[in-house]
Coordinates of C-alpha atoms in Angstrom, one line a residue:
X7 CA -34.2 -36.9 1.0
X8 CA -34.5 -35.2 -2.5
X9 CA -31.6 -34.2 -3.8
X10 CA -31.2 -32.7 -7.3
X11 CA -28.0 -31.7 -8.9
X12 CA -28.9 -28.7 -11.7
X13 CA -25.8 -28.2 -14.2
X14 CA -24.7 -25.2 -15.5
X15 CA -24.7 -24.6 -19.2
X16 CA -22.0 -22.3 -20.9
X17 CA -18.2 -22.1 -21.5
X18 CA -15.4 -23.0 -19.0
X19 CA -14.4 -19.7 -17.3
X20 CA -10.5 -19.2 -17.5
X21 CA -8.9 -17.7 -14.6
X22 CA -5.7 -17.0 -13.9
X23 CA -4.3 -18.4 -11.1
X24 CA -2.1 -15.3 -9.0
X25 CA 1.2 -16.1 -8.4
X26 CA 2.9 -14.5 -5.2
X27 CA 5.7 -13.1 -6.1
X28 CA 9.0 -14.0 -4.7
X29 CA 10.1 -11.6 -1.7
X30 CA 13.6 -10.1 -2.1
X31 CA 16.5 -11.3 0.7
X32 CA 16.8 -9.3 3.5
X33 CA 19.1 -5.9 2.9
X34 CA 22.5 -5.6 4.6
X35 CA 22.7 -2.6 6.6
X36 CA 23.8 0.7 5.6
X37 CA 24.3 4.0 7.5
X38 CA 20.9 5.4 6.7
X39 CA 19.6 2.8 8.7
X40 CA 21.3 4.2 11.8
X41 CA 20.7 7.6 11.4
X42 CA 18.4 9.8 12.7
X43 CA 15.4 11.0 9.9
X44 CA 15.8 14.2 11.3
X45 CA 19.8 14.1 9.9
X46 CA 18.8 12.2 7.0
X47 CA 16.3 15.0 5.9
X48 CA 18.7 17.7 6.7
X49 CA 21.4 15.9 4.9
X50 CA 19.4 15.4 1.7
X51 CA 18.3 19.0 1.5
X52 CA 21.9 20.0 2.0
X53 CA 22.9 17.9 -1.3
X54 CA 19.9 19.1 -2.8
X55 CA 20.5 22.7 -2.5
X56 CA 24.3 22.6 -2.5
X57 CA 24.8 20.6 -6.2
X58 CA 22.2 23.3 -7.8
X59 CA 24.5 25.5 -6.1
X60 CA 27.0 24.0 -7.8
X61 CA 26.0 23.3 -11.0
X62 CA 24.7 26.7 -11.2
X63 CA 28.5 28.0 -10.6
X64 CA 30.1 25.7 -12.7
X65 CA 27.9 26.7 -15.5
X66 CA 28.3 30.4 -14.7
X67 CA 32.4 30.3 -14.6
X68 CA 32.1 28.2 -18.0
X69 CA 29.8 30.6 -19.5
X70 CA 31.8 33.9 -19.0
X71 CA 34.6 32.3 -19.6
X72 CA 33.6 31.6 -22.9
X73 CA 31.9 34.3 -23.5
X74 CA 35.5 36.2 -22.9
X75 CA 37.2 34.5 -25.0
X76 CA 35.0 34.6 -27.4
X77 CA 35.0 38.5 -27.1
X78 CA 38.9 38.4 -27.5
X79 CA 38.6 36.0 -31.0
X80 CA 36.3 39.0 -32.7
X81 CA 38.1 41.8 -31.4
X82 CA 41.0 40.1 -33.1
X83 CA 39.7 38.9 -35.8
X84 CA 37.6 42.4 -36.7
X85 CA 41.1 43.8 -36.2
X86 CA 42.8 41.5 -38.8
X87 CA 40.3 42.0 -41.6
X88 CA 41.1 46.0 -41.0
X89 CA 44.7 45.5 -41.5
X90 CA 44.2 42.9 -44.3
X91 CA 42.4 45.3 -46.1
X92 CA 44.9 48.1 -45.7
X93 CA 47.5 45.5 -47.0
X94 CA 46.3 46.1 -50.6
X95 CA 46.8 50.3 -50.4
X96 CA 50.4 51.0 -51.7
X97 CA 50.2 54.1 -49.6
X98 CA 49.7 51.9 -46.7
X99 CA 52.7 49.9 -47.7
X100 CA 55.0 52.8 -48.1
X101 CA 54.8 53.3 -44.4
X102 CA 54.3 49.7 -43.3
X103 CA 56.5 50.5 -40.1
X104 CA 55.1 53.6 -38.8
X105 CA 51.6 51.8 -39.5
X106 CA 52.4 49.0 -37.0
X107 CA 53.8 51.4 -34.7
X108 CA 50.5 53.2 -34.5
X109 CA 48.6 50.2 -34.1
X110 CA 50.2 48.9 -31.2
X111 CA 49.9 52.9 -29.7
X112 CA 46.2 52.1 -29.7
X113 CA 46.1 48.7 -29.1
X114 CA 49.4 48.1 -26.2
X115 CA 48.3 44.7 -25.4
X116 CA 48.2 43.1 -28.8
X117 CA 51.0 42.4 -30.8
X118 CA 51.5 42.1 -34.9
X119 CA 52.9 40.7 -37.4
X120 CA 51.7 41.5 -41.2
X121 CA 53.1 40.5 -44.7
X122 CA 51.4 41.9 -47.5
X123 CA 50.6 39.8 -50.6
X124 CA 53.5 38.5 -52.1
X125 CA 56.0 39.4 -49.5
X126 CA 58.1 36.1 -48.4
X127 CA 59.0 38.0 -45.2
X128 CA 57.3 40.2 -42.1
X129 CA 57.2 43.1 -40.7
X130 CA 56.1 44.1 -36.8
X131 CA 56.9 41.2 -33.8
X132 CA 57.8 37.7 -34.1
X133 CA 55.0 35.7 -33.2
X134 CA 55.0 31.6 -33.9
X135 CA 52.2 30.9 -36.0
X136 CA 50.6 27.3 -35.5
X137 CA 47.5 25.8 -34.7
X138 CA 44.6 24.5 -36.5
X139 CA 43.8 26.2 -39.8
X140 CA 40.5 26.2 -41.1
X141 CA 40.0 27.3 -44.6
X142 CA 40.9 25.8 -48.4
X143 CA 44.4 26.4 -49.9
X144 CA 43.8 29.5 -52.4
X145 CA 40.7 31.5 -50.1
X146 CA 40.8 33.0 -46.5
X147 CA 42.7 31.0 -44.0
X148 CA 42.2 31.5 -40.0
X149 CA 43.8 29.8 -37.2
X150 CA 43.2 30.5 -33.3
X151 CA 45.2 29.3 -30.4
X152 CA 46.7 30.6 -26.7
X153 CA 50.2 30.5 -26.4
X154 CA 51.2 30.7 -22.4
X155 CA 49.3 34.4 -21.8
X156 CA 48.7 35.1 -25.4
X157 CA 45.4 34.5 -27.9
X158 CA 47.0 34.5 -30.9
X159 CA 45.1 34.9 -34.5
X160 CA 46.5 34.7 -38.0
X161 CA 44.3 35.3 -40.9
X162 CA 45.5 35.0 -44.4
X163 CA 43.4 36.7 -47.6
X164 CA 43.2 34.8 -50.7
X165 CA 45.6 37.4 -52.9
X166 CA 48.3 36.1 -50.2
X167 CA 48.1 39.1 -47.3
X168 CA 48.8 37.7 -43.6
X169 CA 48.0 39.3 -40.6
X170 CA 49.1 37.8 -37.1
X171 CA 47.6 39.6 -34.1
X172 CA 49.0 38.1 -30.4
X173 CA 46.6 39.8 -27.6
X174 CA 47.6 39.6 -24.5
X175 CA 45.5 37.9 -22.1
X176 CA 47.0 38.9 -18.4
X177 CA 44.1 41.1 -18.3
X178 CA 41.8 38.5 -19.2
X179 CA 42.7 35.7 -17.0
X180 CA 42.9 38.0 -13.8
X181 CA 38.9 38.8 -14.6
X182 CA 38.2 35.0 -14.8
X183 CA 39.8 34.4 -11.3
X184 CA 38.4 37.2 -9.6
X185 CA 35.2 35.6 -11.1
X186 CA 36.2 32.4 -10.0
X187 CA 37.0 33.7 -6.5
X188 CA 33.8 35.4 -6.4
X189 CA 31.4 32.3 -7.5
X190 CA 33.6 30.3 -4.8
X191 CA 33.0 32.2 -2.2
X192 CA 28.9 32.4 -3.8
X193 CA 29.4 28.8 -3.5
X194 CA 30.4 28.4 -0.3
X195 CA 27.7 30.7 0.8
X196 CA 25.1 28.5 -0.5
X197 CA 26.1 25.8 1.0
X198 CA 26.2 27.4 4.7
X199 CA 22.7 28.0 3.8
X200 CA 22.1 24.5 2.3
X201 CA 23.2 23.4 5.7
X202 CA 21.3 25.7 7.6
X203 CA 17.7 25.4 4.8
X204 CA 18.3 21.3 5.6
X205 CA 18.2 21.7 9.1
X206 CA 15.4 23.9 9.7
X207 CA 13.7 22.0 7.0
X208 CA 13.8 18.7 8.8
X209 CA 13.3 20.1 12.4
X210 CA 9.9 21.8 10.7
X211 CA 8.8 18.9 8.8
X212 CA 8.9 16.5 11.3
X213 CA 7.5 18.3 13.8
X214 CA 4.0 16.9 13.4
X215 CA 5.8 13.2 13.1
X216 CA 7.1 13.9 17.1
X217 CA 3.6 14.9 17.9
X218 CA 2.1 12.0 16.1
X219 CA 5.1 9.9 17.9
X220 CA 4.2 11.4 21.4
X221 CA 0.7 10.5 20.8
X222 CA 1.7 6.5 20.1
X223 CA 3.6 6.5 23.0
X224 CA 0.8 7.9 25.3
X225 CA -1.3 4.9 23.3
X226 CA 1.5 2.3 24.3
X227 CA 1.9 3.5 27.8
X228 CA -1.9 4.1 28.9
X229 CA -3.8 1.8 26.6
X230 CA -6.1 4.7 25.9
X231 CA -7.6 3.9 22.5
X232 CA -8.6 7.8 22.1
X233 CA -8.4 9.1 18.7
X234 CA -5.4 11.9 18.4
X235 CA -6.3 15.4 17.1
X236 CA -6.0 15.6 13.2
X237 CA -4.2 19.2 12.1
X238 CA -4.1 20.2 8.7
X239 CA -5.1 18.4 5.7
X240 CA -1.3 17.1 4.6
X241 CA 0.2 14.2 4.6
X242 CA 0.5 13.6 8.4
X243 CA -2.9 14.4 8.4
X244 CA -3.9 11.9 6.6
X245 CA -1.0 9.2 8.6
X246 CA -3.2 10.3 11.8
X247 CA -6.5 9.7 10.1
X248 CA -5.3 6.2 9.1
X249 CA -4.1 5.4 12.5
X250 CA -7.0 6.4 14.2
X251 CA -8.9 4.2 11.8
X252 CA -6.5 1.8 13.2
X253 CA -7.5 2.6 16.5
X254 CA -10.8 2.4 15.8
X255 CA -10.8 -1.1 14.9
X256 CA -9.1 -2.0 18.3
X257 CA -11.1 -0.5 20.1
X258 CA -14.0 -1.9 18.4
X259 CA -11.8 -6.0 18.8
X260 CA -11.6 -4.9 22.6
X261 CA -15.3 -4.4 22.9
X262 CA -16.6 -7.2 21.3
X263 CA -13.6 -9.6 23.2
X264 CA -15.1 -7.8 26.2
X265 CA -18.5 -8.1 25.1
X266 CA -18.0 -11.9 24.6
X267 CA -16.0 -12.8 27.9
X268 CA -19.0 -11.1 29.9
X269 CA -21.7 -12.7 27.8
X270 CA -20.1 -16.3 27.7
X271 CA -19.3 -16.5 31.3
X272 CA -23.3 -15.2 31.9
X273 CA -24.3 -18.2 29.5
X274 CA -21.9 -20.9 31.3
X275 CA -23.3 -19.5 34.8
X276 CA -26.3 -21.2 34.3
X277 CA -25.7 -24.0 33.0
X278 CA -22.6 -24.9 35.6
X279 CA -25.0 -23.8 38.4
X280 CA -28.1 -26.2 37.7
X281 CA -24.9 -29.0 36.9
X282 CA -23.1 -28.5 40.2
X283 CA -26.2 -28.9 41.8
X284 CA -27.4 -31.6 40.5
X285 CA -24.2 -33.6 40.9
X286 CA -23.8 -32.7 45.0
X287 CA -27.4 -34.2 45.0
X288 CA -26.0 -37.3 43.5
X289 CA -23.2 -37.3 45.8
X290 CA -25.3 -36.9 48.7
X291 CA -27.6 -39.7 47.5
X292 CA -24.1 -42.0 47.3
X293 CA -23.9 -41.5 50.9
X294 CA -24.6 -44.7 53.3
X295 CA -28.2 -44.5 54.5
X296 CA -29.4 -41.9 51.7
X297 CA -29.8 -44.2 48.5
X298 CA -33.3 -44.9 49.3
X299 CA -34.4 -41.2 49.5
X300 CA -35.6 -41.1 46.1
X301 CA -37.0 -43.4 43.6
X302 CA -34.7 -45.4 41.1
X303 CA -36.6 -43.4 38.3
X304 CA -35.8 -39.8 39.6
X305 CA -32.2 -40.6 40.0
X306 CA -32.6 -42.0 36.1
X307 CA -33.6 -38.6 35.4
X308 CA -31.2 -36.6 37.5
X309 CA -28.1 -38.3 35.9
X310 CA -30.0 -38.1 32.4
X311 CA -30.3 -33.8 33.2
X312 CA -26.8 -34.1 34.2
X313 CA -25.2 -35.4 30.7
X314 CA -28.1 -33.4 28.9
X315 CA -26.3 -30.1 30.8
X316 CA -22.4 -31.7 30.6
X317 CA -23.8 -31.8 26.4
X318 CA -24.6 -28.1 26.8
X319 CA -21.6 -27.1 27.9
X320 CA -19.9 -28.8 25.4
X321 CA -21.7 -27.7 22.8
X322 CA -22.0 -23.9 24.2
X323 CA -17.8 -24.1 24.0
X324 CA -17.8 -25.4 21.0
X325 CA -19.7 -22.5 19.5
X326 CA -17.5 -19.6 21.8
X327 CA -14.8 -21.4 19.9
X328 CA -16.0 -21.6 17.0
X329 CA -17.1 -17.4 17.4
X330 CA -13.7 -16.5 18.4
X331 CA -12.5 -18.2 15.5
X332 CA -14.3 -16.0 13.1
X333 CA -13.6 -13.1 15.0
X334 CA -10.0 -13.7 14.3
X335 CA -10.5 -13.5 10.7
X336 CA -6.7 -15.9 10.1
X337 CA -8.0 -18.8 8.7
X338 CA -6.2 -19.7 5.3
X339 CA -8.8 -19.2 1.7
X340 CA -8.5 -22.0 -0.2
X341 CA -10.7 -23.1 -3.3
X342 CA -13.8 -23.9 -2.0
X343 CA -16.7 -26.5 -4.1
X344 CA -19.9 -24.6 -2.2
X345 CA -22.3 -27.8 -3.4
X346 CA -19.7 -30.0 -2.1
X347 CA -19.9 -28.6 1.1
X348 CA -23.5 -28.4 0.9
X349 CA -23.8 -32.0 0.6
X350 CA -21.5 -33.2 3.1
X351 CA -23.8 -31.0 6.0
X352 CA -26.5 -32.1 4.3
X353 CA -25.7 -35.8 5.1
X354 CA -24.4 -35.4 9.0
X355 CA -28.2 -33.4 9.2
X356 CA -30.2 -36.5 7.9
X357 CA -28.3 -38.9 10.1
X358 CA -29.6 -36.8 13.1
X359 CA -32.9 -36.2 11.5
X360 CA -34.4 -39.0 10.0
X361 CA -37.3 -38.0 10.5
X362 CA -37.2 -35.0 8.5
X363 CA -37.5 -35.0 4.1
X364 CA -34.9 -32.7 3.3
X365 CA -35.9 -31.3 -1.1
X366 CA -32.5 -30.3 -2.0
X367 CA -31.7 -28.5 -5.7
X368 CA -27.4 -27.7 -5.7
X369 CA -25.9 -26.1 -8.5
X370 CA -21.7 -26.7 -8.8
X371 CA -20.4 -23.2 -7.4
X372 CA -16.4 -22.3 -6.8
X373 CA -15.4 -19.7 -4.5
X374 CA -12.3 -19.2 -2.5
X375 CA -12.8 -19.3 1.4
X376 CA -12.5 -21.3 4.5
X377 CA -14.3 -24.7 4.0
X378 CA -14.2 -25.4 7.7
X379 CA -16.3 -22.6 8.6
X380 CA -18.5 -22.6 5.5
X381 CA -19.4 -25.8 6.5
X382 CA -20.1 -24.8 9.8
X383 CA -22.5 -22.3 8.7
X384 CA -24.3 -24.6 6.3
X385 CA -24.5 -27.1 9.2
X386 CA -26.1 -24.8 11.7
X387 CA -28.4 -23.2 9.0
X388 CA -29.5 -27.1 8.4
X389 CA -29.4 -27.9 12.0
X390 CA -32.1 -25.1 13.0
X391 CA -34.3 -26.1 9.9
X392 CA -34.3 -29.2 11.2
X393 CA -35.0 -28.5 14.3
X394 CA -37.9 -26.4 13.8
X395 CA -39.7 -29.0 11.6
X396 CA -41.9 -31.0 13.0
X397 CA -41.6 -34.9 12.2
X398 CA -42.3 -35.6 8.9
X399 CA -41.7 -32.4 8.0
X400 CA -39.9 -31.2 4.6
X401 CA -36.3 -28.7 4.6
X402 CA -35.9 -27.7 1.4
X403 CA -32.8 -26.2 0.1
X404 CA -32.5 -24.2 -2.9
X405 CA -29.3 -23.3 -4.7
X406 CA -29.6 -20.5 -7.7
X407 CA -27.4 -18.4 -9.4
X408 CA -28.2 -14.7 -9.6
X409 CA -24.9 -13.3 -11.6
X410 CA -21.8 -14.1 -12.8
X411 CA -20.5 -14.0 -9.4
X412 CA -22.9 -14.3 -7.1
X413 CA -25.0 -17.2 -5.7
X414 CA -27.6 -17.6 -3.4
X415 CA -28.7 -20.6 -0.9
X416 CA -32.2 -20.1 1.1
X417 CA -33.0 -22.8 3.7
X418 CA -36.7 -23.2 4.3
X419 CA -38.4 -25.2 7.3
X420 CA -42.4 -26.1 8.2
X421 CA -41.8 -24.8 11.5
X422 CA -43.5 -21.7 13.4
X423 CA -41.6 -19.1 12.6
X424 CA -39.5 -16.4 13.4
X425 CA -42.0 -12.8 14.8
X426 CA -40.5 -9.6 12.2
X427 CA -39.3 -8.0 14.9
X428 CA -37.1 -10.9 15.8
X429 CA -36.1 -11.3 12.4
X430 CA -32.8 -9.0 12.6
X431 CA -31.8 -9.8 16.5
X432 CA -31.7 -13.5 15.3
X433 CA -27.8 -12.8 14.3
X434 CA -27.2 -11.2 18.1
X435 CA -24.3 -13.4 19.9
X436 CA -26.5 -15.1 22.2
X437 CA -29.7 -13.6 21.5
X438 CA -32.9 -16.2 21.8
X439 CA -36.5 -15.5 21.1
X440 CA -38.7 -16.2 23.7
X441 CA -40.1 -19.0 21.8
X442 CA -36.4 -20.4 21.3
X443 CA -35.8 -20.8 24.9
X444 CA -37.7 -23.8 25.6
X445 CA -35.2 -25.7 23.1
X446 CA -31.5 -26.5 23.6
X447 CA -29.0 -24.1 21.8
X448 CA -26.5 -21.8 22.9
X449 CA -28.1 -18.9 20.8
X450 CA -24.2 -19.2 18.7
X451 CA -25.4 -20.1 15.7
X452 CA -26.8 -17.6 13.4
X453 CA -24.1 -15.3 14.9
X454 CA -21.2 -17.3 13.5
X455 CA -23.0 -17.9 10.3
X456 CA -23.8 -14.1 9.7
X457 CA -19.8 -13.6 10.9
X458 CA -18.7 -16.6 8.5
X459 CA -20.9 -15.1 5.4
X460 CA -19.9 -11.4 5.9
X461 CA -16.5 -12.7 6.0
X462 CA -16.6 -14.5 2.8
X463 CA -17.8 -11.3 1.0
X464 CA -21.7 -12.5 1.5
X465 CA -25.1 -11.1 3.0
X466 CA -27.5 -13.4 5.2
X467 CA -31.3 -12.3 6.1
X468 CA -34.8 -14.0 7.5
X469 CA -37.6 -14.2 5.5
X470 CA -40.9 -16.3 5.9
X471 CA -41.0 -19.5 4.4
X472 CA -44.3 -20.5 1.6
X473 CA -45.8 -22.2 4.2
X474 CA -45.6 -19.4 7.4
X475 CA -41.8 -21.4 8.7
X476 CA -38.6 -19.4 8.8
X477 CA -36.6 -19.3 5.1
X478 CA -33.4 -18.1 5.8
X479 CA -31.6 -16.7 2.7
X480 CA -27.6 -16.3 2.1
X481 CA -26.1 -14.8 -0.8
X482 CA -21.7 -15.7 -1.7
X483 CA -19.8 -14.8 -4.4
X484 CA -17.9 -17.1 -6.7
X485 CA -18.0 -18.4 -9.6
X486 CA -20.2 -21.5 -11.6
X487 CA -18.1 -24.6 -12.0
X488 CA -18.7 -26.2 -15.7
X489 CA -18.7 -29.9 -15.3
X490 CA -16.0 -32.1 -17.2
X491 CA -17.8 -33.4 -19.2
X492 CA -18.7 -30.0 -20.9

């Protein structure tokens, strides 16, 4: 056997190595969990609605509030500049009584106090002054406060004039809690209606859910794999589109489990037929009287055909196995060294086949996949080669790299070859050419190679060989390995 190692020149590729990230401990339960979505829905469109509700009437009750008082400060202050002003007008003074008195006839609510510049006392009520002052000693001073139901506002001019003005505010307040009252009861409103938005929300929105839900449960009760009728374009739309796709895959695992129950137990018919037979011939023969019935030599040949069919069997499971094991798709991916596998098939073949040269040119390829059944393939890829080539034949192997990330590995014999139109039915479960049938095989094996290279991400055709045989080419992904030493 030939068997060339080609080495790949170029940098190391770096790759980094995923990391599964560590899965948080399992939640304690809460009351959400045991509520119906329905209530939970509701329930959140309630709190929705209801703190906009809210919000929107705590800001309104702040904002006219405000905006009252407010109102009240420049009434009272435009007020106090007036009277300020007139406290300069000896004329004015003359009369300072009468002058108050006519004020509080137009204005009954407020009360006032005013001492003109350089007065030490005041005429009008008695109001306390107090609160903050805001203005330098020597210029305008103001100062605003609320004293029980009073808004009280003293303004003092720099030439020394003060004017207190005390509004009353009964008036006032009663607006604010009739507005109150009012947004309250707005309040309340809104939140009947929160109640009754959340509801009708959640009873509408999950309406297509309980179809969907009716549908599952027809699934799970009937085993009718059926798609369900897609409404709409939304959301649950597209939740029934993806569960029929679901569907459609289990349907399509039911079919070919079906599929391969009918056509194994047609395969094993045979075989267990022409094997029973011959072994109640060999019984009969063990009878007294009826060992000399048939010549030492046939019964040589009749216990051979009987281990040659027992090996069938075997070998026929082995592959149905082997098939259902790939249909399962569960194995574990691991780091896989493609030549590495290459070469260990390789050298179970040549113990079989001595017979046979195998020319063999391996490159060092990584990918990540299941080494059991990539070796499997390789085996059975080698195994037909072999088979087909007559003795002293030559299998050669060729391993090139097409990309980056892609390889390909073509196996090509010296044998007759495979007809075109035979060329795609070759990866059939149990499909043989007529020319096949003469020679032992289960017809298994270039159906769980083409399942094992789809699998891995990979593509797997028939070609003919240089010389008229059968080249059989597979393409993987992966990655070159750089040897050590480089």
């Amino acid at each position: 056997m030939t068997l060339r190692r080609t080495a790949l020149h170029g940098p190391a590729d770096h790759a980094d190595e995923a990391t599964p990230s560590s899965v948080a401990a399992g939640r304690t339960g809460s009351w959400a969990e045991g509520t119906p979505l329905r209530w939970r829905l509701a329930l959140l469109t309630f709190a929705g609605v209801a703190l906009a509700v809210g919000a929107m009437t705590l800001l309104t009750y702040w904002s006219v509030t405000t905006a009252l008082t407010v109102g009240v400060d420049r009434d009272l202050d435009s007020q106090a500049t007036v009277l300020l002003n007139r406290t300069v007008d000896p004329f004015y003074l003359t009369n300072l009584e009468g002058e108050i008195q006519q004020f509080k006839a137009f204005h009954p609510d407020t009360r006032v106090s005013i001492s003109p510049p350089g007065w030490s006392f005041s005429r009008g009520d008695v109001i306390p002054v107090g609160g903050e002052v805001h203005g330098a000693s020597g210029s305008e001073r103001r100062s605003v406060r609320t004293v029980g139901n009073e808004r009280i506002l003293s303004r003092s001019d720099s030439v020394g004039g003060t004017v207190v003005l005390a509004k009353d505010m009964k008036a006032t307040h009663d607006l604010i809690t009739t507005l109150a009252s009012v947004l309250l009861i707005i309040a309340a409103s809104g939140t009947m209606l929160a109640i009754a938005a959340g509801t009708l929300v959640a009873t509408a929105g999950l309406k297509p859910l309980k179809r969907l839900q009716r549908a599952v449960d027809y699934v799970a009760e009937t085993d009718d794999l059926r798609p369900i009728a897609v409404q709409g374009n939304d959301e649950i739309a597209q939740l029934t589109r993806s569960f029929n796709k679901m569907l459609g895959v289990l349907q399509e695992s039911r079919t070919r489990q079906s599929q391969l129950v009918a056509d194994a137990g047609h395969e094993l018919k045979t075989p267990l037929t022409s094997m029973r037979t011959n072994i109640e011939f060999l019984m009969m023969l063990n009878r007294p009287g009826m060992g000399d019935r048939i010549s030492e030599q046939d019964r040589q040949d009749l216990e051979r055909d009987v281990l040659a069919q027992m090996t069938e069997l075997s070998t026929l499971i082995g592959d149905l196995i082997d098939l259902s094991r790939e249909d399962a798709g569960e194995t574990a991916r691991e780091p896989v060294e493609l030549d590495a596998v290459m070469e260990s098939s390789l050298e179970r073949v040549r113990r079989r086949r001595s017979d046979i040269d195998f020319d063999v040119d391996l490159i060092p390829w990584n990918l990540v996949g299941d080494q059991f059944s990539l070796g499997r393939a390789t085996l059975n890829l080698l195994d037909n080669a072999a088979k087909w080539s007559p003795p002293g034949g030559v299998v050669r192997v060729r391993m090139t790299q097409l990309s980056d990330d892609r390889v390909q590995l073509s196996f090509a014999d010296s044998g007759p070859g495979i007809p075109p139109d035979d060329r795609t039915r070759v990866f059939e479960r149990f499909y043989r050419s007529p020319e096949a049938r003469s020679q032992p095989g289960s017809g298994l094996g270039l159906a769980i190679v083409k399942q094992t290279v789809v699998r891995h991400g990979g593509t797997v055709r028939v070609e003919e060989s240089d010389d008229g045989g059968t080249m059989v080419v597979m393409e993987l992904p992966g990655k070159p390995q750089v040897e050590a030493s480089r």
